[in-house]
CSV table of C-alpha atoms in Angstrom, one decimal:
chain,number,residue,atom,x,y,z
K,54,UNK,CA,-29.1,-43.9,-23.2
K,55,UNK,CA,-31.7,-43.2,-20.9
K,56,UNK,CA,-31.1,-46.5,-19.0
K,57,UNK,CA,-27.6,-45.2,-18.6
K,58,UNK,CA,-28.8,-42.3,-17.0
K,59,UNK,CA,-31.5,-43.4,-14.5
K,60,UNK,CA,-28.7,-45.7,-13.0
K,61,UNK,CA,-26.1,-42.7,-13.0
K,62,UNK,CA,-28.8,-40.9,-10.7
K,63,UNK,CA,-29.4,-44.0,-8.6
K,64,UNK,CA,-25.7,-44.3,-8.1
K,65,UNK,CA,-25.7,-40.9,-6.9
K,66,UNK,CA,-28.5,-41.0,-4.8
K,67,UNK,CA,-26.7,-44.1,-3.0
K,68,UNK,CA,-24.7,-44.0,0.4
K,69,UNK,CA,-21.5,-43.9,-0.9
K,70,UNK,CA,-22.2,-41.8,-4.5
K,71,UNK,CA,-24.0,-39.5,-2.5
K,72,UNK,CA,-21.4,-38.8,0.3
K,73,UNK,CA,-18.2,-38.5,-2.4
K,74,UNK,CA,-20.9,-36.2,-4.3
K,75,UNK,CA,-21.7,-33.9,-1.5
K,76,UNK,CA,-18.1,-34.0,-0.5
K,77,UNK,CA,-16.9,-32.9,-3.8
K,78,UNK,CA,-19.7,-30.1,-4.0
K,79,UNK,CA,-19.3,-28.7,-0.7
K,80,UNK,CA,-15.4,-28.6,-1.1
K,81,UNK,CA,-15.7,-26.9,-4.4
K,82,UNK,CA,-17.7,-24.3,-3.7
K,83,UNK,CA,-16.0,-23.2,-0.4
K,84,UNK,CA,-12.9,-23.6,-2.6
K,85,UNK,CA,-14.5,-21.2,-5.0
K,86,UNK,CA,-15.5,-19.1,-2.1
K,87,UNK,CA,-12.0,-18.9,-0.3
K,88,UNK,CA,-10.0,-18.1,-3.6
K,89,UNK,CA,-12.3,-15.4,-4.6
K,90,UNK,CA,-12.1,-13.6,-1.2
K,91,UNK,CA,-8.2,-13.9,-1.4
K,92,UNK,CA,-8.4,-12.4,-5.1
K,93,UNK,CA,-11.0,-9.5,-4.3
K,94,UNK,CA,-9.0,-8.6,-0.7
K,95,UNK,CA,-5.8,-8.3,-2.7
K,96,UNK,CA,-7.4,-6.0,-5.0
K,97,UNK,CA,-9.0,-3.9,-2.3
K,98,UNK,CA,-5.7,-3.5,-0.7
K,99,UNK,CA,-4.1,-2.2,-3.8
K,100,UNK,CA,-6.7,-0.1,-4.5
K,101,UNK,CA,-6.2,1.3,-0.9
K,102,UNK,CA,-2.7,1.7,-0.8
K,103,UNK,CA,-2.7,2.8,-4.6
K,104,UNK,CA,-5.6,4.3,-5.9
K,105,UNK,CA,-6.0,8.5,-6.0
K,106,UNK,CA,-9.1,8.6,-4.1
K,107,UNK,CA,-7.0,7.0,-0.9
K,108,UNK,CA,-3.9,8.8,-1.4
K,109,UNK,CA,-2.3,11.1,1.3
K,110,UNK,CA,-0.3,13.1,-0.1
K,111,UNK,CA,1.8,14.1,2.8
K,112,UNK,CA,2.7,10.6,3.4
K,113,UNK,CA,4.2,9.9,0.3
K,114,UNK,CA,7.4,12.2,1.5
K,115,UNK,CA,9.7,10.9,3.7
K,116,UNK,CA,12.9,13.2,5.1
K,117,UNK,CA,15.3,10.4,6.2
K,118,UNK,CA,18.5,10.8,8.1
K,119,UNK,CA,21.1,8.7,10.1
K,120,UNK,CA,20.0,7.2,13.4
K,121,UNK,CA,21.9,8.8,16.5
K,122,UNK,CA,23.9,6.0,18.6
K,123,UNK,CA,25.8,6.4,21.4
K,124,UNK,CA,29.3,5.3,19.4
K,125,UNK,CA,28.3,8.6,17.3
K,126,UNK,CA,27.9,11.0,20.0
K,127,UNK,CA,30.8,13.5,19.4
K,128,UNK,CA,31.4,12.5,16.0
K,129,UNK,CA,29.0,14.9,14.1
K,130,UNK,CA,31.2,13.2,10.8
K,131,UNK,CA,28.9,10.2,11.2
K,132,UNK,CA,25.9,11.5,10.9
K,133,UNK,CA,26.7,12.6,7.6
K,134,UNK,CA,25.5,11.2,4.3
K,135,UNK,CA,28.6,10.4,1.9
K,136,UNK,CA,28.3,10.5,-1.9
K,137,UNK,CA,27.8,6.4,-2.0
K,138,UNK,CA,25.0,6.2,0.2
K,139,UNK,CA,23.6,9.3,-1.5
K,140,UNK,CA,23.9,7.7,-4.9
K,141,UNK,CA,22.5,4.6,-2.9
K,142,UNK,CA,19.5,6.0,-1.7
K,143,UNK,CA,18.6,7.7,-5.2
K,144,UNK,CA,18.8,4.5,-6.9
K,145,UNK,CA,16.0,2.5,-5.0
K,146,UNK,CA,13.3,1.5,-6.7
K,147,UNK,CA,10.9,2.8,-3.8
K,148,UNK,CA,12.5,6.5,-5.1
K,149,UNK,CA,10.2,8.1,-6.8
K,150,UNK,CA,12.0,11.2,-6.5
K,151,UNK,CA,15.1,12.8,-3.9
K,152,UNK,CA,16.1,15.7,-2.7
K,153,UNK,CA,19.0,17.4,-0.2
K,154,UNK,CA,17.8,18.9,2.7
K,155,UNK,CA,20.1,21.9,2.9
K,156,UNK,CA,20.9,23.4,6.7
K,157,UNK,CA,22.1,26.5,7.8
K,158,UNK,CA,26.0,27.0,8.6
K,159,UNK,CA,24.6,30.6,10.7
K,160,UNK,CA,23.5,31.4,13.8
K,161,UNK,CA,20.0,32.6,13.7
K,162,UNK,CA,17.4,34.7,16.5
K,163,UNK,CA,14.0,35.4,15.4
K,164,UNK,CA,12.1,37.8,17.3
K,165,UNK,CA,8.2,38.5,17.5
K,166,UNK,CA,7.2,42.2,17.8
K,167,UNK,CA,5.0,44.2,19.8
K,168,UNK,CA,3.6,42.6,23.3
K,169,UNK,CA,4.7,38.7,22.4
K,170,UNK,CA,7.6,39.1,23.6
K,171,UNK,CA,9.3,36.1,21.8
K,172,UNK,CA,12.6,35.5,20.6
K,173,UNK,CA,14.2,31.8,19.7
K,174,UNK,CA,17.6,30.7,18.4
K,175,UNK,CA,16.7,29.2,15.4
K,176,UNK,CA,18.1,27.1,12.3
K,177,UNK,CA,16.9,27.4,8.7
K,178,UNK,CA,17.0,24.3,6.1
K,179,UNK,CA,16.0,24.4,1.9
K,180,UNK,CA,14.5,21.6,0.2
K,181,UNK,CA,13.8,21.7,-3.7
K,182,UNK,CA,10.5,23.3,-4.5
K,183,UNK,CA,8.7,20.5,-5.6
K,184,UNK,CA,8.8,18.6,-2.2
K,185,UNK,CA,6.9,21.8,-0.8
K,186,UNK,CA,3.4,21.5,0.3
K,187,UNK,CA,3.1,25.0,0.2
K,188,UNK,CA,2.6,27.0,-2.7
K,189,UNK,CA,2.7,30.4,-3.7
K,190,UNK,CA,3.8,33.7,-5.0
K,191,UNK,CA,5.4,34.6,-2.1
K,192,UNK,CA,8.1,31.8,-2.1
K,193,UNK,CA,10.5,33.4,-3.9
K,194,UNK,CA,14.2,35.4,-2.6
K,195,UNK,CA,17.1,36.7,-4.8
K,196,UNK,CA,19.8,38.6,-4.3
K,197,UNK,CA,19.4,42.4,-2.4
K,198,UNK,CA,15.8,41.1,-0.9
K,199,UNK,CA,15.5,42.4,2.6
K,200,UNK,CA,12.2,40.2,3.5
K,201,UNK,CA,13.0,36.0,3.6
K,202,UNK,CA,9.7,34.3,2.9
K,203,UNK,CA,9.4,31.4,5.8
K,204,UNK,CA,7.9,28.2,6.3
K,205,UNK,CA,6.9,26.9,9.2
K,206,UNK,CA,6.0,23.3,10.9
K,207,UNK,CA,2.6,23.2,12.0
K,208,UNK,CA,3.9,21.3,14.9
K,209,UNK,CA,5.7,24.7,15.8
K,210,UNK,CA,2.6,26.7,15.9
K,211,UNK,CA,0.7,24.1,18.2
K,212,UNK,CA,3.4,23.9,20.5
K,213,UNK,CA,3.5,27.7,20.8
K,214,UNK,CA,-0.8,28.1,21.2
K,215,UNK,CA,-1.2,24.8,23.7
K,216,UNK,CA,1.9,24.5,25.1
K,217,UNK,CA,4.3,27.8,25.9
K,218,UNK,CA,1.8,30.2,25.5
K,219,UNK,CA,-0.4,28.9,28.7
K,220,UNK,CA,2.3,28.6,31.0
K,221,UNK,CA,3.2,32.1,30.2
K,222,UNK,CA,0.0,33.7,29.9
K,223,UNK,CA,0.9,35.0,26.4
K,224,UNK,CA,-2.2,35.3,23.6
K,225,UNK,CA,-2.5,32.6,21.4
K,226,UNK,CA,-2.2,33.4,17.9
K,227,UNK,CA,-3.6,32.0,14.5
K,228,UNK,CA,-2.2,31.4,11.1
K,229,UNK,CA,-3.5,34.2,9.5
K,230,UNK,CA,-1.9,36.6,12.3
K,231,UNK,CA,0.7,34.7,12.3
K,232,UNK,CA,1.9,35.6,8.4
K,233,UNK,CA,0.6,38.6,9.1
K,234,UNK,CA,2.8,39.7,11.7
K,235,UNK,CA,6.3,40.9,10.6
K,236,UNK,CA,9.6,38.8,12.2
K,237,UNK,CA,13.0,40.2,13.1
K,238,UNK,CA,15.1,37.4,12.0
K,239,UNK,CA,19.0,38.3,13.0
K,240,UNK,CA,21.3,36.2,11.3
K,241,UNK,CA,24.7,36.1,11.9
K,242,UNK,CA,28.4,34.5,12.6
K,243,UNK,CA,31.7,35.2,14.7
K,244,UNK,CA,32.6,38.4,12.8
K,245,UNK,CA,29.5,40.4,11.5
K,246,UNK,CA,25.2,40.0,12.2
K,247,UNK,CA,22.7,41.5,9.4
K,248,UNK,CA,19.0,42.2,10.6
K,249,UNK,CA,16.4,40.8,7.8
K,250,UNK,CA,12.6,40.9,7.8
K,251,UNK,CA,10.9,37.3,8.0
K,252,UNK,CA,7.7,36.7,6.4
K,253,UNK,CA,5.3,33.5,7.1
K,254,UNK,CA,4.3,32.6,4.0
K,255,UNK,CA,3.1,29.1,5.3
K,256,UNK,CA,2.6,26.3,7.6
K,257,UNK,CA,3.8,22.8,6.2
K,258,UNK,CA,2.4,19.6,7.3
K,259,UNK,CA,5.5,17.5,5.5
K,260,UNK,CA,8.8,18.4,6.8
K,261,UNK,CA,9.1,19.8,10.5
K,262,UNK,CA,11.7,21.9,9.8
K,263,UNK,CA,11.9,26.0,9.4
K,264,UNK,CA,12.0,26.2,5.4
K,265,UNK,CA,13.4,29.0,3.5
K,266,UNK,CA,13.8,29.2,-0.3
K,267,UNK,CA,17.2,27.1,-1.6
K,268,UNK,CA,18.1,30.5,-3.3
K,269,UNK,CA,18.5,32.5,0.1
K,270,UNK,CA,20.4,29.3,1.8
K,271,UNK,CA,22.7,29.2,-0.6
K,272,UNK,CA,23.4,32.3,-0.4
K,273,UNK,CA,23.3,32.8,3.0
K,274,UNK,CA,25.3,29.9,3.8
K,275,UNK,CA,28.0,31.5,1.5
K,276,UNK,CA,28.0,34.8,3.1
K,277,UNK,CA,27.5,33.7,6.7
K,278,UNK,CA,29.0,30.1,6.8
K,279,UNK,CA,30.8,29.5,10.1
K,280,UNK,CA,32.2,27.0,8.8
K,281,UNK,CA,32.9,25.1,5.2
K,282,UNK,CA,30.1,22.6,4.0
K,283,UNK,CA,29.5,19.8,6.4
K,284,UNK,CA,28.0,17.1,4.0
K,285,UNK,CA,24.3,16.5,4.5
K,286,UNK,CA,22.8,15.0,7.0
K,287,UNK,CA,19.1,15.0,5.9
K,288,UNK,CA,17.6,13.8,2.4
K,289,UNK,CA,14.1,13.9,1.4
K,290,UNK,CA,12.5,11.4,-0.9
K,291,UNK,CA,9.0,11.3,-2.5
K,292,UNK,CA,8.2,7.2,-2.2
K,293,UNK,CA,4.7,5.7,-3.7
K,294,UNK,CA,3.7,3.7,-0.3
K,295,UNK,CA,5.5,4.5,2.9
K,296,UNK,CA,4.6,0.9,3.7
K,297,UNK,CA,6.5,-0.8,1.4
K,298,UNK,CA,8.3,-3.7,3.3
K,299,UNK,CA,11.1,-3.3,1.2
K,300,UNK,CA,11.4,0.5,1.7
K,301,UNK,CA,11.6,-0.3,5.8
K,302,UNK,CA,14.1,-3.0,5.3
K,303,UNK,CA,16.3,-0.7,3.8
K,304,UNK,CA,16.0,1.8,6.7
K,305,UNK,CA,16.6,-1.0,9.1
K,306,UNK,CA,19.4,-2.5,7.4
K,307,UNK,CA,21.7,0.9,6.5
K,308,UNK,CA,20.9,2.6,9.8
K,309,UNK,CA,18.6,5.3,8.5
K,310,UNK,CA,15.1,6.2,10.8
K,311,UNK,CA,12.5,9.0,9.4
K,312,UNK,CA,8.9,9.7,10.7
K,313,UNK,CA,7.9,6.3,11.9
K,314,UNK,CA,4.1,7.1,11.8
K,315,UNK,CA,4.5,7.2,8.6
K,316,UNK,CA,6.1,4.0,8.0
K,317,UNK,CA,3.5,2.1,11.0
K,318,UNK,CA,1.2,0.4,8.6
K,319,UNK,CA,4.4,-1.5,7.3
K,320,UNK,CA,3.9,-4.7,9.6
K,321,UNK,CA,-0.2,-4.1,9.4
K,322,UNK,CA,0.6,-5.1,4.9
K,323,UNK,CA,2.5,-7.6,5.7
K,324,UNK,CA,-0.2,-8.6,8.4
K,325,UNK,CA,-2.8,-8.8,5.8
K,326,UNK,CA,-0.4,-9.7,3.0
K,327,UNK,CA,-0.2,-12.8,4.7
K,328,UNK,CA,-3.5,-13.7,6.0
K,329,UNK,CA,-4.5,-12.6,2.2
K,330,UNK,CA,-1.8,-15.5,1.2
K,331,UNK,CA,-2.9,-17.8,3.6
K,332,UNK,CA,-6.6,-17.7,2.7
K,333,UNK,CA,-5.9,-18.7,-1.0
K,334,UNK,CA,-3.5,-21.6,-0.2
K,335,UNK,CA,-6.2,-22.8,1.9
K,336,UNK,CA,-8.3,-22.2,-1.2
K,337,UNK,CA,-6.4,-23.6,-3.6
K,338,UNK,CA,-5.3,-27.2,-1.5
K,339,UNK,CA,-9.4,-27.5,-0.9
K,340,UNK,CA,-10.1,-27.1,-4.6
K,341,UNK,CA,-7.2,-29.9,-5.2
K,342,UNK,CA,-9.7,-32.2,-2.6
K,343,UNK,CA,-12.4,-31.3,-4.6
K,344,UNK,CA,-10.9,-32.6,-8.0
K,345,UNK,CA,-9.7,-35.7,-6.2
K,346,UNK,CA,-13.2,-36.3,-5.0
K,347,UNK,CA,-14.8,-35.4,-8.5
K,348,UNK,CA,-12.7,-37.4,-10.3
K,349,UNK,CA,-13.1,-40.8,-8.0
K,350,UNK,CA,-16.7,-39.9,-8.1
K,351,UNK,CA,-16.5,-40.2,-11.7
K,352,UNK,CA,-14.6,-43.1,-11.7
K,353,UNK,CA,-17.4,-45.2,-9.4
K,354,UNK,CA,-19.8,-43.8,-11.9
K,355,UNK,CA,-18.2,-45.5,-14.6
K,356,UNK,CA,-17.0,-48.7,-13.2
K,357,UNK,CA,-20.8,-49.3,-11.7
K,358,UNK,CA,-22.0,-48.2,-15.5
K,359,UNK,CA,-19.6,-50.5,-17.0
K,360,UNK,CA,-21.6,-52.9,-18.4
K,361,UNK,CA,-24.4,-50.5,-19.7
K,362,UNK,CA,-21.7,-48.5,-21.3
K,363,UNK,CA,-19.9,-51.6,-23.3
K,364,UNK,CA,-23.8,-52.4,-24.3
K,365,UNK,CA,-23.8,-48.7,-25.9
K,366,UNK,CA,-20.7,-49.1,-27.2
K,367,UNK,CA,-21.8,-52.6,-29.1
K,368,UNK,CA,-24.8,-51.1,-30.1
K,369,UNK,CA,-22.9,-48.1,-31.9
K,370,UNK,CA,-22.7,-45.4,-29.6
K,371,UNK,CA,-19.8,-43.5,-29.6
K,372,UNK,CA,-17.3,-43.1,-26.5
K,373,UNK,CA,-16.9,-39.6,-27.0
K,374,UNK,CA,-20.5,-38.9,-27.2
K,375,UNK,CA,-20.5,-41.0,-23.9
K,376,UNK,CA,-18.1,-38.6,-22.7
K,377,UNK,CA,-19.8,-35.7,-23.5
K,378,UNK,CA,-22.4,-37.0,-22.3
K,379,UNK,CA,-21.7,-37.7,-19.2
K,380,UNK,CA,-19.2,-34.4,-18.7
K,381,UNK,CA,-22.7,-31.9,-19.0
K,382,UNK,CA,-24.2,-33.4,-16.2
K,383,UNK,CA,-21.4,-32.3,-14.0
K,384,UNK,CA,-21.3,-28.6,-15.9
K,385,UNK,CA,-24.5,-27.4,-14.5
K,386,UNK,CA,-23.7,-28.0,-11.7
K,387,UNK,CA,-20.3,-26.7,-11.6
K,388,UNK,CA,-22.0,-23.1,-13.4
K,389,UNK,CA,-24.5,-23.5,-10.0
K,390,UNK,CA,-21.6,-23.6,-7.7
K,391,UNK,CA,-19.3,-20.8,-9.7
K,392,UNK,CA,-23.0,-18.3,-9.2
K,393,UNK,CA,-23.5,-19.4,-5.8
K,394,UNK,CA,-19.7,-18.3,-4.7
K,395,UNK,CA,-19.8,-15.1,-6.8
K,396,UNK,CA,-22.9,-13.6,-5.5
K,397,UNK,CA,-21.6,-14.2,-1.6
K,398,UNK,CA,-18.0,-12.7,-2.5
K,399,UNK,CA,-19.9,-9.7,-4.0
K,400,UNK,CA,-22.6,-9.3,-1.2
K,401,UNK,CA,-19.4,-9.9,1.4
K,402,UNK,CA,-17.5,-7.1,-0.9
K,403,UNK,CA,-20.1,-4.4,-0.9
K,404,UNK,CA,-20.8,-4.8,2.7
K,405,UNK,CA,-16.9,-4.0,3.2
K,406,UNK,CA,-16.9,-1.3,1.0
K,407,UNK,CA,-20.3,0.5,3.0
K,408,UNK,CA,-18.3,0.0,5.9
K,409,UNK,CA,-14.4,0.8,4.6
K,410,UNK,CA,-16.6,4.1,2.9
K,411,UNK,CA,-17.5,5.1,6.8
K,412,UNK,CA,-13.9,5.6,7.5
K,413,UNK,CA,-13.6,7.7,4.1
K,414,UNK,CA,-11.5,4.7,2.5
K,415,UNK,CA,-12.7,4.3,-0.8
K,416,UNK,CA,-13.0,1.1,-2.9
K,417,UNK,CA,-14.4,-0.3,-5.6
K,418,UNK,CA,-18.6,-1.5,-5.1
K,419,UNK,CA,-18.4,-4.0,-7.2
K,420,UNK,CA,-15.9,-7.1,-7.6
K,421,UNK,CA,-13.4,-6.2,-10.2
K,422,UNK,CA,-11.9,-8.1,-13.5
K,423,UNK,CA,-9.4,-10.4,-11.3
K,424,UNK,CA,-12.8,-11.7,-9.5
K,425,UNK,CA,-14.2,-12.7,-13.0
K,426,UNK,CA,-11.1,-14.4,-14.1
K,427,UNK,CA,-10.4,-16.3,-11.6
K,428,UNK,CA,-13.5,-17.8,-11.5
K,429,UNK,CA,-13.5,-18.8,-15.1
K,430,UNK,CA,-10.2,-20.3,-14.7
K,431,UNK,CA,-11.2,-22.0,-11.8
K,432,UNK,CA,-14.5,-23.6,-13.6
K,433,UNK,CA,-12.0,-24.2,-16.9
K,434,UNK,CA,-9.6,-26.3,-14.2
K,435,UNK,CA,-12.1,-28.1,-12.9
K,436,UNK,CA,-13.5,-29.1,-17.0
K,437,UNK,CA,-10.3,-30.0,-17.9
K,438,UNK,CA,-9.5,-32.4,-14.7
K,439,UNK,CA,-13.3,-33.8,-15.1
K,440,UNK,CA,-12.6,-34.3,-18.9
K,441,UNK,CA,-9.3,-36.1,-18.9
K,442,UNK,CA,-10.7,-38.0,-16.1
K,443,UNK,CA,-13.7,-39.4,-17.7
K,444,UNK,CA,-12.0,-40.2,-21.2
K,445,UNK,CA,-9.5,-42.2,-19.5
K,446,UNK,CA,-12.0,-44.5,-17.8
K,447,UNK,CA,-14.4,-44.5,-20.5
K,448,UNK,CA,-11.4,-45.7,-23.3
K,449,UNK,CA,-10.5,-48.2,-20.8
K,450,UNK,CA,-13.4,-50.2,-20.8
């Protein structure tokens, strides 16, 4: 066979051989390359969005309520949730969990003691423990308690040290003084007002809102109530990515709005999503090329061989060892290609991860399994079309 051989390299090494060779080389392994990338990107992303060392936990919670328009204004009715769209919400598969948020039907006044001379109407709302941020021994109220434990918004607590506090020359406090210092919190209605003790017990970075425990509200709200139960206007609901496309759709399309920095890297996934998408259709219509190109590469191989492959054939060789043959000296080089584009997609992938670890985003060093698989089953594609190709031609002749 070595006759066979020496003119399968001289027919490479010609003008035309050469330039559908190079062609089909090139476009495989930038094939290889481009698929890769889209497969290892996904998987960073994922990890990104998914994985426990990346999670914020404060964005996973979401308090959502009905967006104010001017045809509402007046109509307090319409901003309330009804029992469908309740049930609606809950059943979402972006709802990981849900929640009321419970307001106050009182009038409240909390005032600071000693020289800080401040005193604010105020509104208390509950939320089921296990949306808290906040923990503690202290979070608890039952019946005959004089003291309400409190939380308060962070946000609240800025705005007092940076904002009222210099432009009325009052000391600015911290958070220990803060729960340290003992609040008159008058709570009352149109017939009778009770003076309680408030006690800060925390500052939450989740729901900007004045928390107390759902024991005291309900209480209070049964006691005190102005007015009968309103409905609720506010729902809280513990989501696994606040990004989810799907998730801000459904806000969009039902008139809901919540926190929308928490929602802003919706259109930055679906940025990437894309690009991610775009990059391995690009890959995948270049690899297509490069099959074309291989397989009328193969086919001028064996039409210039023809007669040297009929002489084989006469003299007792057989076409499938012709076949074989002729399919390994296209494997190494397919193996050479594969190498090449794996160890550029894993130099490219731990650059990104150095420089994603800078901005304390973790992901994986390495390339992970999908990497692996896809490019065995991008080699295996190109074996198969390759194979089919050359015992076609060969059984032809």
């Amino acid at each position: 066979m070595r006759p066979f051989f020496e003119l399968l390299k001289k027919i490479i090494q010609t003008g035309v051989g050469k330039t559908r060779f190079l062609m089909a080389a090139v476009g495989l392994g930038i094939a290889m390359l481009l698929i890769l990338i889209a497969i290892q990107a996904h998987s960073n992303f994922s990890q990104l969005l998914y994985s426990s060392k990346n999670q914020n936990e404060t964005a996973d919670f979401l308090v959502i309520n009905k967006t104010i328009t001017n045809a509402m204004m007046g109509q307090s009715s319409k901003s309330i949730f009804t029992r469908e769209e309740i049930a609606n919400i809950r059943k979402q598969p972006f709802v990981q969990s849900f929640g009321l948020v419970t307001s106050s039907q009182y009038k409240v006044v909390v005032q600071a003691p000693g020289d800080l001379h401040f005193a604010t109407d105020m509104f208390f709302e509950a939320v089921p423990d296990s949306f808290l941020d906040v923990k503690g021994q202290d979070w608890k109220w039952s019946e005959g308690d004089r003291t309400i434990p409190i939380i308060l918004p962070n946000d609240f607590l800025n705005l007092y040290n940076f904002g009222f506090s210099l432009s009325q020359d009052l000391p600015q406090i911290s958070q220990e003084t803060v729960k340290a210092l003992p609040l008159q919190v008058n709570i009352s209605n149109n017939q009778v007002s009770d003076q309680y003790m408030g006690h800060i017990v925390g500052f939450s970075d989740r729901i900007s809102s004045f928390l107390v425990p759902a024991s005291f509200m309900s209480w209070a709200n049964e006691k005190y109530g102005i007015t009968t139960a309103a409905g609720t206007s506010r729902v809280i609901i513990k989501t696994p990515d606040p990004s989810n496309p799907e998730l801000v759709k459904f806000l969009q399309d039902n008139g809901y709005t919540t926190n929308q920095d928490k929602l802003k890297f919706s259109k930055t996934r679906l940025i990437v999503q894309t690009i991610v998408s775009v990059v391995g259709f690009f890959g995948l219509i270049l690899l297509f090329f490069a099959l074309l190109v291989f397989s009328m590469f193969i086919q001028l191989v064996i039409a210039s061989c023809k007669r040297e492959i009929q002489l084989l054939v006469i003299l007792g060789t057989a076409p499938k060892q012709l076949q074989r043959y002729l399919l390994l000296q296209f494997v190494p080089l397919y193996i050479v290609i594969g190498i090449l584009s794996l160890l550029l997609v894993t130099g490219l992938h731990y650059w990104a991860a150095g420089e994603l670890a800078q901005h304390e985003m973790q992901v994986s060093t390495w390339p992970g399994v999908p990497v692996f698989a896809g490019i065995a089953l991008v080699l295996g594609l190109v074996y198969i079309v390759n194979l089919l190709t050359v015992r076609k031609y060969v059984n032809n002749i």
